Amino acid sequence: MPVLLRLALLALTVFLLPLLTPATAGSSKADWDKIVAAAKGQTVYWNAWGGDTRINAYIAWAGEQVAERYDLEVVHVKLTDTAEAVSRVLAEKTAGRIEGGAVDLIWINGENFAAMKRNGLLLEPWTEGLPNFALTDQANNPDLALDFGVPVDGLEMPWSRARLVFYRDEAALPEPPRSSAALLEWAKKNPGRFTYPLPPSFLGTTFLKQVLLERAANRDALYRPAGEADFASVTAPLWDYLDALHPLLWRKARSFPENAGAMRRLMSDGEIEIAFAFSQSEATAGIESGELPETVRNYVFDVGTIGNVSFVAIPFNAAHSEGARVLANFLLSPEAQLRKQDPEFWGSATVLALDALTADEAEAFRSMDLGPAALPADRLGSMLAEPYPSWTDALEEEWNRRYAVR
Amino acid sequence: MLRASPYLVAAILAGPVLAGALGALVPSFGYLPVLGHADFGLDVWRRLFDWPGLGGSVLLSLASGLVTAGVSLGLAMLFLAVFFETRAFGWLRKAIAPLLAVPHAAAAFALAFLIAPSGFLARLLSPWATGWQRPPDLLIVQDELGLSLMAGLVMKEVPFLLLMALAPLAQIRAEQNMHMARALGYGRISAWFKTVVPALYPLLRLPVYAVIAYSSANIDVALILGPVAPPLLAVQVLRWSNDPELDYRLLAAAGAVLQFGVTASAIALWVGIERLLMATGRGWLESGKRTFAEGGLRVAGRTLFPALLLAAALGVVALALSAFTRVWRFPDALPRRWTFDHWQKVAETSAEPVWATIWIAAVAAGLSLALVLAMLENERRAGKRAGRPLEFLFYVPLLVPQIGFLFGLVLLAELAGLMPGGGLVAAGHVVFVLPYVYLTLSESYRRLDPAWSRLARTLGKGEGAVFWKVTLPMLLTPALAALAVGLAVSIGQYLVTRLLGAGRIDTVTTEAIALAAGGDRRLIGAWALTQAVLPILGFGLALAVPRLVWRHRRGMLGETQ
C-alpha cells in the first residue's frame, strides 16, 4: 500500500511538475488567451531574409491572415542577411535597450541561433506555451530539438525543413553524377560546367560540408565543436578533393557565383550544367517562371544530402513579443504549413508530425503535388545532419586561406 | 540662424561620423563589452593583418580608387576638349543627366549583363560571328584585376565629373579663353588643356577626391562587378560584419579603420601626383607649343564618347529586355517568350517603397540645399571663406567608408533613444547628401562676381533682398543641379537606409538590392529601371526649371547656345 501510494504520488508529481516549472508557464489555455489579448493591436516586426519573391508573398499572406484573425499587424523586414537582425539586437543590448527592441521575430537557424544564444540575445523559453507546438511531436522528432547540434531549449520554434538537392536539365544530362567522386569524374569530361557559390554564402559553405561529410574518415568529429578535433586531419579529404576539382570548375575557380540565386542565373544562361539549392522548389519555381528549361529535375547524392530545420526566434527585448508568439503559433498551424509546402506558394517541407494531425490534414500533406522538378519524399534519400556550428567558420576561414589568395 | 549655419553643418557632418568612427576604432582595439571583450590590445589588428588575401584586397581598393579617378578625369576632360562649343556639345550636356541618374547598382547590373560571356553582346554576335553555341568559359565580369569593376565605376563617374565641370565653365570664362587661344593659333585640344584645364581643375578637386573615395570603398558596384576572392576591402568588411559569428564584428571594425586608411592613402597619392604634374606641367603650358596630339586625341574623344553612350544605351536595352523576358536562352539575340509578370510584381509591391524613396530624398536633399545655401550666403556676407577645418569636414562623410561608421551610428541613435524609422533615415541621408550638394554648389557660389551684389546694394537693396533677387536667380542652374545630385545620392543610399531604418523603411534601392541577392535578372531589370526613373525625373526637373524660368533671358542660364 505505501508502495502504491508512493507510486501514485510519484505519478502525480510527474504529472504536475510540468505545470509548476517556469519553462512551461503560459501553457494553459487561460495563459494563451492572455497572450492573444495582449497581442491585439500590436505591430509585429518580422525580420526574415527577403531575397525570394515567393517567400515574401507567403510571409505577406501569413501577415494578412493573422491581421484578420487576431487584430495585429505584421511588417516583413526584408533582410539580405539574417546577421543584420542579429547585429541590430546586439547594438540594442550594447546601448542598454532591454525592452522595446526593434526586432520582434527572426527567421533563423544554425550559426545565427548559436551566436544569439551564446550572447543572451533570445527571449526565455516560449515555444512550449504555443497551442500548435504539440503538433510537432518533439518526442518522436528529436531533430527538431537541435539546431546544427545546438540544443534549442525552447528558445526558437521549428518552422521549416530544408534539404540540399542538386538539379540539372534531364534532357541534356539524363544520368547525373550522384556522388562527389562521380562529380569530379564528370567535371574532367566537362570542364567549366560546374561551380558552387562562394563561401561564406550559406549554400557555398553547405557544399563544403556536404563533400566533407561524404568523404570524412569519421563523421563523429563534425558533430562536436571544431575546437575539439584535429582540424587538419579531419578536413584533409575535403581540401584534397577541392584541389582536384577547382581547375575543372567554371572560370577555373578564379571566380565564383555570389550566392544561390547567382548560381541559378548561370544555369539559366547555359554557363553551367549542374546546380544545387537548399529547397526542392527552387528548380520548380525556375521552370514555372521560364528561367529554367522545362526538363530540369532535382536529384540527390546516393550517400544522402544535408538537411536542416529553420526556426523563428524572439529577441530578449522584443517590443511585441505577444504578437510574435501569436504569429509564430499561426505559422505552425496545419493550414499555414500546408500552404508553405505547396510549390505554387513556396514548396518548403513541413515540420509538423503527420500522425499528430487529423486524418484529413495528414492526407492533404501526403497527397500534395510537389511540382515537376521535385523528387517524391521516398526518393529523397537519407538526410545528413548539419555539423556543429563552429565548423562553419572553421571551414570558411580555411577555404579562404587556401583559395581566396592570389 | 544664418550665422549659426556653419556650426550646424559642422555638427551634422562631424557628429555621426565621429561617433561612428569611435564605434569602429574602439572595438578594433578589442573593446566590445557586449560580446565579453573588454581587454584593450592589438590582437584584433594582428588577426586582421594575418587574414589571407588582405594585401590583395587593399591593393585592389587602392587601384580601384586611383585608376577609376584617373581614367574618369582624363575622359571627362578629353570629351570637353573635343566637344566644347561644337554642335555635339548640347548632346553631351543632355546625355549627362540620365547617365548620372542611373543608380550605381543598376548600371553595374546592366554592364555585367552586357559584357558577360553569356551576356547581351555575346548573344547579339552568336553564333553567326563567334561560332559559340554555348557561352565560352571566359572570366570577364568579376575578373581578378578588377577591370570590369573599374569600367563600371568609370561609366558612372565620368558623367559626375562632367556635371561638376559644366557648372563653373561660364565663370572661368572658358569660352573667351578658348577663343583667345584659338586666335593665337593653338589647336582645339591644346587650347583646352592649356587655358581651361588649369583654371577648371582646382574647381574639380573636391569632386575628384569624392570619386577616389567612392571607388576605393564602394560596396554595391563591387558586389556585382568586383573580384570575389579576394574582394575589395569594403566588401570583405561587409562580409565580416554579416558573419553570424559575432566576434567577427571586431575584425570588421578593424577592417573599417583600415579602409579609412586605404582611402586616405589613395587620396594622398593622388595629391602627390597632382603636385608633380603641376610642377612639371608649367613648362609645357608656357612652351608656346600650339598643338597637343590633336588628331589622335580628337579621334579618341569622338569614338569613346559615342561608345560610352552606346554601352549605356545597350545596357539599358538589355535590362529592359530582361524585364519583359519569360524565356531567353543563349545564344538567342532576343527573348523567345515575353511576359509582363515581372512588371506586375513590381507594380504590386512598389507603391510604398517609391513613396518612401521620394519623400526621404526630397527631405534630405531639400534640407541639405537649405543648409549649404545658408552657409555660403553667410560666408559671402562675412566676406571670408569657411575655415579649412570646416572645408575638411565636408570630406569626412565621403572619406570614412560608410561600412565603418554605420554600426557606430546605429549605436548612437539607440543611445539617444531614437526609434528607427523614416525620420532617422532621412536624417542619416543628410550626412551623405550634404557633402555632395556642397561640392556641387560651393565653387559656383564663390565664383559669382561680387560686383553684382555690390551693384544691388548701391541700388538700395538689403542683404536679404540681394540674396533672393540677385544671387539665387543667378545661381538657379547650379543650385538646382546640386539639388538633383542630392536627390540622386539619397535615392542611391543603401546601407544607411537599411541600418537606420532597421529594415523597416523600404526604398527602391533596398528593394532592388534585396532582390539582387535572389538573382532573378528579369525582376532585377524591372526594379533597376524603376530605380533609375526616379533620379532621372529629378535631373529632368533640374534642367527644365531654369529653362522655364529664364526662357526670355538666355544669359541667365550661364551657358552658350
mmCIF file with all atom_site columns, C-alpha atoms in Angstrom, chain A residues 45 47 49-51 53 77-81 83-84 86-88 90-95 97 100-103 111-112 115 118-119 121 192-193 198 200 249-252 254-256 258-259 261-262 264-265 268-271 273 287-294 393 396-397 400-401 403-406, chain B residues 34-35 47 51-53 109 116-118 123 134-142 144 223 228-230 236 239 241-246 248-249 326-330 337 345 407 410-411 414-415 417-420 494 498-500 502-504 506 511 513-524:
data_model
loop_
_atom_site.group_PDB
_atom_site.id
_atom_site.type_symbol
_atom_site.label_atom_id
_atom_site.label_alt_id
_atom_site.label_comp_id
_atom_site.label_asym_id
_atom_site.label_entity_id
_atom_site.label_seq_id
_atom_site.pdbx_PDB_ins_code
_atom_site.Cartn_x
_atom_site.Cartn_y
_atom_site.Cartn_z
_atom_site.occupancy
_atom_site.B_iso_or_equiv
_atom_site.pdbx_formal_charge
_atom_site.auth_seq_id
_atom_site.auth_comp_id
_atom_site.auth_asym_id
_atom_site.auth_atom_id
_atom_site.pdbx_PDB_model_num
ATOM 1   C CA . TYR A 1 45  ? 8.291  43.363 -36.990 1.00 0.00 ? 45  TYR A CA 1
ATOM 2   C CA . ASN A 1 47  ? 12.866 40.048 -39.716 1.00 0.00 ? 47  ASN A CA 1
ATOM 3   C CA . TRP A 1 49  ? 15.509 37.087 -45.495 1.00 0.00 ? 49  TRP A CA 1
ATOM 4   C CA . GLY A 1 50  ? 13.802 38.906 -48.380 1.00 0.00 ? 50  GLY A CA 1
ATOM 5   C CA . GLY A 1 51  ? 15.632 37.559 -51.413 1.00 0.00 ? 51  GLY A CA 1
ATOM 6   C CA . THR A 1 53  ? 9.616  36.962 -54.045 1.00 0.00 ? 53  THR A CA 1
ATOM 7   C CA . VAL A 1 77  ? 11.563 43.468 -42.538 1.00 0.00 ? 77  VAL A CA 1
ATOM 8   C CA . LYS A 1 78  ? 13.361 42.116 -45.597 1.00 0.00 ? 78  LYS A CA 1
ATOM 9   C CA . LEU A 1 79  ? 16.922 41.139 -44.715 1.00 0.00 ? 79  LEU A CA 1
ATOM 10  C CA . THR A 1 80  ? 19.683 40.428 -47.185 1.00 0.00 ? 80  THR A CA 1
ATOM 11  C CA . ASP A 1 81  ? 21.418 38.565 -44.411 1.00 0.00 ? 81  ASP A CA 1
ATOM 12  C CA . ALA A 1 83  ? 23.093 38.580 -39.356 1.00 0.00 ? 83  ALA A CA 1
ATOM 13  C CA . GLU A 1 84  ? 21.748 42.117 -39.915 1.00 0.00 ? 84  GLU A CA 1
ATOM 14  C CA . VAL A 1 86  ? 21.419 39.817 -35.012 1.00 0.00 ? 86  VAL A CA 1
ATOM 15  C CA . SER A 1 87  ? 23.632 42.925 -35.243 1.00 0.00 ? 87  SER A CA 1
ATOM 16  C CA . ARG A 1 88  ? 20.643 45.114 -34.565 1.00 0.00 ? 88  ARG A CA 1
ATOM 17  C CA . LEU A 1 90  ? 23.322 43.285 -30.361 1.00 0.00 ? 90  LEU A CA 1
ATOM 18  C CA . ALA A 1 91  ? 23.509 47.061 -30.875 1.00 0.00 ? 91  ALA A CA 1
ATOM 19  C CA . GLU A 1 92  ? 20.361 47.477 -28.786 1.00 0.00 ? 92  GLU A CA 1
ATOM 20  C CA . LYS A 1 93  ? 21.822 45.387 -25.997 1.00 0.00 ? 93  LYS A CA 1
ATOM 21  C CA . THR A 1 94  ? 25.055 47.398 -26.159 1.00 0.00 ? 94  THR A CA 1
ATOM 22  C CA . ALA A 1 95  ? 23.036 50.569 -25.785 1.00 0.00 ? 95  ALA A CA 1
ATOM 23  C CA . ARG A 1 97  ? 17.803 48.837 -24.534 1.00 0.00 ? 97  ARG A CA 1
ATOM 24  C CA . GLY A 1 100 ? 11.066 47.970 -26.796 1.00 0.00 ? 100 GLY A CA 1
ATOM 25  C CA . GLY A 1 101 ? 13.531 46.449 -29.256 1.00 0.00 ? 101 GLY A CA 1
ATOM 26  C CA . ALA A 1 102 ? 13.026 46.874 -32.993 1.00 0.00 ? 102 ALA A CA 1
ATOM 27  C CA . VAL A 1 103 ? 13.021 43.164 -33.823 1.00 0.00 ? 103 VAL A CA 1
ATOM 28  C CA . GLU A 1 111 ? 25.165 29.854 -36.633 1.00 0.00 ? 111 GLU A CA 1
ATOM 29  C CA . ASN A 1 112 ? 22.967 32.899 -36.049 1.00 0.00 ? 112 ASN A CA 1
ATOM 30  C CA . ALA A 1 115 ? 25.518 33.300 -31.645 1.00 0.00 ? 115 ALA A CA 1
ATOM 31  C CA . ARG A 1 118 ? 25.575 32.405 -26.522 1.00 0.00 ? 118 ARG A CA 1
ATOM 32  C CA . ASN A 1 119 ? 25.259 36.166 -26.190 1.00 0.00 ? 119 ASN A CA 1
ATOM 33  C CA . LEU A 1 121 ? 20.005 37.810 -27.069 1.00 0.00 ? 121 LEU A CA 1
ATOM 34  C CA . GLY A 1 192 ? 33.969 24.677 -66.759 1.00 0.00 ? 192 GLY A CA 1
ATOM 35  C CA . ARG A 1 193 ? 30.382 23.428 -66.424 1.00 0.00 ? 193 ARG A CA 1
ATOM 36  C CA . LEU A 1 198 ? 31.340 31.462 -52.838 1.00 0.00 ? 198 LEU A CA 1
ATOM 37  C CA . PRO A 1 200 ? 30.782 32.107 -46.743 1.00 0.00 ? 200 PRO A CA 1
ATOM 38  C CA . LEU A 1 249 ? 35.275 24.438 -62.379 1.00 0.00 ? 249 LEU A CA 1
ATOM 39  C CA . TRP A 1 250 ? 33.560 27.354 -64.126 1.00 0.00 ? 250 TRP A CA 1
ATOM 40  C CA . ARG A 1 251 ? 36.207 30.040 -64.764 1.00 0.00 ? 251 ARG A CA 1
ATOM 41  C CA . LYS A 1 252 ? 38.767 27.539 -63.368 1.00 0.00 ? 252 LYS A CA 1
ATOM 42  C CA . ARG A 1 254 ? 39.105 32.110 -60.372 1.00 0.00 ? 254 ARG A CA 1
ATOM 43  C CA . SER A 1 255 ? 35.639 33.434 -59.673 1.00 0.00 ? 255 SER A CA 1
ATOM 44  C CA . PHE A 1 256 ? 32.520 32.069 -58.010 1.00 0.00 ? 256 PHE A CA 1
ATOM 45  C CA . GLU A 1 258 ? 27.946 35.169 -55.148 1.00 0.00 ? 258 GLU A CA 1
ATOM 46  C CA . ASN A 1 259 ? 25.052 33.033 -53.878 1.00 0.00 ? 259 ASN A CA 1
ATOM 47  C CA . GLY A 1 261 ? 20.483 32.984 -56.984 1.00 0.00 ? 261 GLY A CA 1
ATOM 48  C CA . ALA A 1 262 ? 23.586 33.835 -58.960 1.00 0.00 ? 262 ALA A CA 1
ATOM 49  C CA . ARG A 1 264 ? 20.669 29.639 -60.761 1.00 0.00 ? 264 ARG A CA 1
ATOM 50  C CA . ARG A 1 265 ? 21.276 32.510 -63.170 1.00 0.00 ? 265 ARG A CA 1
ATOM 51  C CA . SER A 1 268 ? 19.632 29.788 -66.851 1.00 0.00 ? 268 SER A CA 1
ATOM 52  C CA . ASP A 1 269 ? 22.312 31.342 -69.069 1.00 0.00 ? 269 ASP A CA 1
ATOM 53  C CA . GLY A 1 270 ? 23.652 27.919 -70.041 1.00 0.00 ? 270 GLY A CA 1
ATOM 54  C CA . GLU A 1 271 ? 27.034 28.609 -68.421 1.00 0.00 ? 271 GLU A CA 1
ATOM 55  C CA . GLU A 1 273 ? 25.052 22.254 -66.313 1.00 0.00 ? 273 GLU A CA 1
ATOM 56  C CA . ILE A 1 287 ? 10.662 26.181 -64.590 1.00 0.00 ? 287 ILE A CA 1
ATOM 57  C CA . GLU A 1 288 ? 7.397  27.938 -63.875 1.00 0.00 ? 288 GLU A CA 1
ATOM 58  C CA . SER A 1 289 ? 8.861  31.397 -64.316 1.00 0.00 ? 289 SER A CA 1
ATOM 59  C CA . GLY A 1 290 ? 10.629 30.388 -67.544 1.00 0.00 ? 290 GLY A CA 1
ATOM 60  C CA . GLU A 1 291 ? 14.072 30.916 -66.095 1.00 0.00 ? 291 GLU A CA 1
ATOM 61  C CA . LEU A 1 292 ? 14.998 27.231 -66.388 1.00 0.00 ? 292 LEU A CA 1
ATOM 62  C CA . PRO A 1 293 ? 14.197 24.701 -69.146 1.00 0.00 ? 293 PRO A CA 1
ATOM 63  C CA . GLU A 1 294 ? 11.073 22.599 -68.547 1.00 0.00 ? 294 GLU A CA 1
ATOM 64  C CA . ASP A 1 393 ? 33.579 29.405 -39.594 1.00 0.00 ? 393 ASP A CA 1
ATOM 65  C CA . GLU A 1 396 ? 35.166 29.111 -44.276 1.00 0.00 ? 396 GLU A CA 1
ATOM 66  C CA . GLU A 1 397 ? 38.412 30.510 -42.879 1.00 0.00 ? 397 GLU A CA 1
ATOM 67  C CA . ASN A 1 400 ? 39.618 31.473 -47.644 1.00 0.00 ? 400 ASN A CA 1
ATOM 68  C CA . ARG A 1 401 ? 43.210 30.825 -46.661 1.00 0.00 ? 401 ARG A CA 1
ATOM 69  C CA . TYR A 1 403 ? 41.632 29.580 -52.322 1.00 0.00 ? 403 TYR A CA 1
ATOM 70  C CA . ALA A 1 404 ? 40.969 33.294 -51.886 1.00 0.00 ? 404 ALA A CA 1
ATOM 71  C CA . VAL A 1 405 ? 44.573 34.469 -52.095 1.00 0.00 ? 405 VAL A CA 1
ATOM 72  C CA . ARG A 1 406 ? 46.500 35.187 -55.232 1.00 0.00 ? 406 ARG A CA 1
ATOM 73  C CA . VAL B 2 34  ? 28.513 43.291 -25.033 1.00 0.00 ? 34  VAL B CA 1
ATOM 74  C CA . LEU B 2 35  ? 30.382 40.371 -26.579 1.00 0.00 ? 35  LEU B CA 1
ATOM 75  C CA . ARG B 2 47  ? 44.174 38.885 -36.744 1.00 0.00 ? 47  ARG B CA 1
ATOM 76  C CA . TRP B 2 51  ? 43.933 37.490 -42.781 1.00 0.00 ? 51  TRP B CA 1
ATOM 77  C CA . PRO B 2 52  ? 44.774 35.676 -46.034 1.00 0.00 ? 52  PRO B CA 1
ATOM 78  C CA . GLY B 2 53  ? 44.224 37.879 -49.030 1.00 0.00 ? 53  GLY B CA 1
ATOM 79  C CA . PHE B 2 109 ? 23.853 45.075 -63.421 1.00 0.00 ? 109 PHE B CA 1
ATOM 80  C CA . ALA B 2 116 ? 29.425 38.596 -69.657 1.00 0.00 ? 116 ALA B CA 1
ATOM 81  C CA . PRO B 2 117 ? 30.259 35.623 -71.900 1.00 0.00 ? 117 PRO B CA 1
ATOM 82  C CA . SER B 2 118 ? 26.557 34.739 -71.823 1.00 0.00 ? 118 SER B CA 1
ATOM 83  C CA . ARG B 2 123 ? 24.068 36.869 -77.716 1.00 0.00 ? 123 ARG B CA 1
ATOM 84  C CA . ARG B 2 134 ? 27.120 27.978 -75.600 1.00 0.00 ? 134 ARG B CA 1
ATOM 85  C CA . PRO B 2 135 ? 28.807 30.668 -73.561 1.00 0.00 ? 135 PRO B CA 1
ATOM 86  C CA . PRO B 2 136 ? 32.621 30.465 -73.573 1.00 0.00 ? 136 PRO B CA 1
ATOM 87  C CA . ASP B 2 137 ? 34.340 29.947 -70.228 1.00 0.00 ? 137 ASP B CA 1
ATOM 88  C CA . LEU B 2 138 ? 35.951 33.396 -70.014 1.00 0.00 ? 138 LEU B CA 1
ATOM 89  C CA . LEU B 2 139 ? 36.462 35.445 -66.885 1.00 0.00 ? 139 LEU B CA 1
ATOM 90  C CA . ILE B 2 140 ? 35.231 38.891 -67.938 1.00 0.00 ? 140 ILE B CA 1
ATOM 91  C CA . VAL B 2 141 ? 32.899 40.033 -65.194 1.00 0.00 ? 141 VAL B CA 1
ATOM 92  C CA . GLN B 2 142 ? 34.434 39.952 -61.700 1.00 0.00 ? 142 GLN B CA 1
ATOM 93  C CA . GLU B 2 144 ? 40.790 39.342 -60.589 1.00 0.00 ? 144 GLU B CA 1
ATOM 94  C CA . LEU B 2 223 ? 29.487 43.154 -55.234 1.00 0.00 ? 223 LEU B CA 1
ATOM 95  C CA . VAL B 2 228 ? 35.277 37.752 -55.358 1.00 0.00 ? 228 VAL B CA 1
ATOM 96  C CA . ALA B 2 229 ? 38.381 36.177 -53.893 1.00 0.00 ? 229 ALA B CA 1
ATOM 97  C CA . PRO B 2 230 ? 39.936 38.297 -52.549 1.00 0.00 ? 230 PRO B CA 1
ATOM 98  C CA . GLN B 2 236 ? 35.445 41.953 -47.087 1.00 0.00 ? 236 GLN B CA 1
ATOM 99  C CA . ARG B 2 239 ? 31.275 40.002 -45.109 1.00 0.00 ? 239 ARG B CA 1
ATOM 100 C CA . SER B 2 241 ? 30.079 42.360 -40.297 1.00 0.00 ? 241 SER B CA 1
ATOM 101 C CA . ASN B 2 242 ? 27.481 39.978 -41.730 1.00 0.00 ? 242 ASN B CA 1
ATOM 102 C CA . ASP B 2 243 ? 29.106 36.886 -40.291 1.00 0.00 ? 243 ASP B CA 1
ATOM 103 C CA . PRO B 2 244 ? 26.807 35.032 -37.909 1.00 0.00 ? 244 PRO B CA 1
ATOM 104 C CA . GLU B 2 245 ? 29.813 34.566 -35.619 1.00 0.00 ? 245 GLU B CA 1
ATOM 105 C CA . LEU B 2 246 ? 29.508 37.851 -33.739 1.00 0.00 ? 246 LEU B CA 1
ATOM 106 C CA . TYR B 2 248 ? 33.863 38.938 -36.454 1.00 0.00 ? 248 TYR B CA 1
ATOM 107 C CA . ARG B 2 249 ? 32.397 42.356 -35.601 1.00 0.00 ? 249 ARG B CA 1
ATOM 108 C CA . ARG B 2 326 ? 9.880  34.906 -69.913 1.00 0.00 ? 326 ARG B CA 1
ATOM 109 C CA . VAL B 2 327 ? 12.323 32.632 -71.735 1.00 0.00 ? 327 VAL B CA 1
ATOM 110 C CA . TRP B 2 328 ? 15.625 33.846 -73.150 1.00 0.00 ? 328 TRP B CA 1
ATOM 111 C CA . ARG B 2 329 ? 18.200 31.172 -73.870 1.00 0.00 ? 329 ARG B CA 1
ATOM 112 C CA . PHE B 2 330 ? 21.761 31.560 -75.083 1.00 0.00 ? 330 PHE B CA 1
ATOM 113 C CA . ARG B 2 337 ? 8.901  34.316 -74.938 1.00 0.00 ? 337 ARG B CA 1
ATOM 114 C CA . LYS B 2 345 ? 5.207  42.035 -59.384 1.00 0.00 ? 345 LYS B CA 1
ATOM 115 C CA . PHE B 2 407 ? 27.451 50.389 -36.794 1.00 0.00 ? 407 PHE B CA 1
ATOM 116 C CA . VAL B 2 410 ? 23.107 52.871 -35.104 1.00 0.00 ? 410 VAL B CA 1
ATOM 117 C CA . LEU B 2 411 ? 24.551 52.660 -31.617 1.00 0.00 ? 411 LEU B CA 1
ATOM 118 C CA . GLU B 2 414 ? 19.988 53.771 -29.897 1.00 0.00 ? 414 GLU B CA 1
ATOM 119 C CA . LEU B 2 415 ? 21.682 55.631 -27.044 1.00 0.00 ? 415 LEU B CA 1
ATOM 120 C CA . GLY B 2 417 ? 16.582 56.664 -27.678 1.00 0.00 ? 417 GLY B CA 1
ATOM 121 C CA . LEU B 2 418 ? 15.667 57.355 -31.300 1.00 0.00 ? 418 LEU B CA 1
ATOM 122 C CA . MET B 2 419 ? 13.419 54.723 -32.791 1.00 0.00 ? 419 MET B CA 1
ATOM 123 C CA . PRO B 2 420 ? 14.412 53.526 -36.224 1.00 0.00 ? 420 PRO B CA 1
ATOM 124 C CA . TYR B 2 494 ? 21.618 51.538 -49.359 1.00 0.00 ? 494 TYR B CA 1
ATOM 125 C CA . ARG B 2 498 ? 18.939 49.592 -44.038 1.00 0.00 ? 498 ARG B CA 1
ATOM 126 C CA . LEU B 2 499 ? 20.669 50.237 -40.776 1.00 0.00 ? 499 LEU B CA 1
ATOM 127 C CA . LEU B 2 500 ? 18.969 53.391 -39.547 1.00 0.00 ? 500 LEU B CA 1
ATOM 128 C CA . ALA B 2 502 ? 16.174 48.840 -39.079 1.00 0.00 ? 502 ALA B CA 1
ATOM 129 C CA . GLY B 2 503 ? 14.950 47.453 -42.385 1.00 0.00 ? 503 GLY B CA 1
ATOM 130 C CA . ARG B 2 504 ? 11.500 48.895 -41.782 1.00 0.00 ? 504 ARG B CA 1
ATOM 131 C CA . ASP B 2 506 ? 11.943 50.082 -47.909 1.00 0.00 ? 506 ASP B CA 1
ATOM 132 C CA . GLU B 2 511 ? 14.188 46.511 -52.717 1.00 0.00 ? 511 GLU B CA 1
ATOM 133 C CA . ILE B 2 513 ? 19.425 45.075 -53.768 1.00 0.00 ? 513 ILE B CA 1
ATOM 134 C CA . ALA B 2 514 ? 17.356 42.702 -51.617 1.00 0.00 ? 514 ALA B CA 1
ATOM 135 C CA . LEU B 2 515 ? 16.291 41.064 -54.864 1.00 0.00 ? 515 LEU B CA 1
ATOM 136 C CA . ALA B 2 516 ? 19.827 41.131 -56.199 1.00 0.00 ? 516 ALA B CA 1
ATOM 137 C CA . ALA B 2 517 ? 20.550 38.519 -53.550 1.00 0.00 ? 517 ALA B CA 1
ATOM 138 C CA . GLY B 2 518 ? 17.841 36.355 -55.128 1.00 0.00 ? 518 GLY B CA 1
ATOM 139 C CA . GLY B 2 519 ? 19.410 36.705 -58.534 1.00 0.00 ? 519 GLY B CA 1
ATOM 140 C CA . ASP B 2 520 ? 16.466 36.705 -60.977 1.00 0.00 ? 520 ASP B CA 1
ATOM 141 C CA . ARG B 2 521 ? 17.845 39.046 -63.598 1.00 0.00 ? 521 ARG B CA 1
ATOM 142 C CA . ARG B 2 522 ? 14.421 39.676 -65.110 1.00 0.00 ? 522 ARG B CA 1
ATOM 143 C CA . LEU B 2 523 ? 12.953 41.036 -61.908 1.00 0.00 ? 523 LEU B CA 1
ATOM 144 C CA . ILE B 2 524 ? 16.169 42.910 -61.156 1.00 0.00 ? 524 ILE B CA 1
#
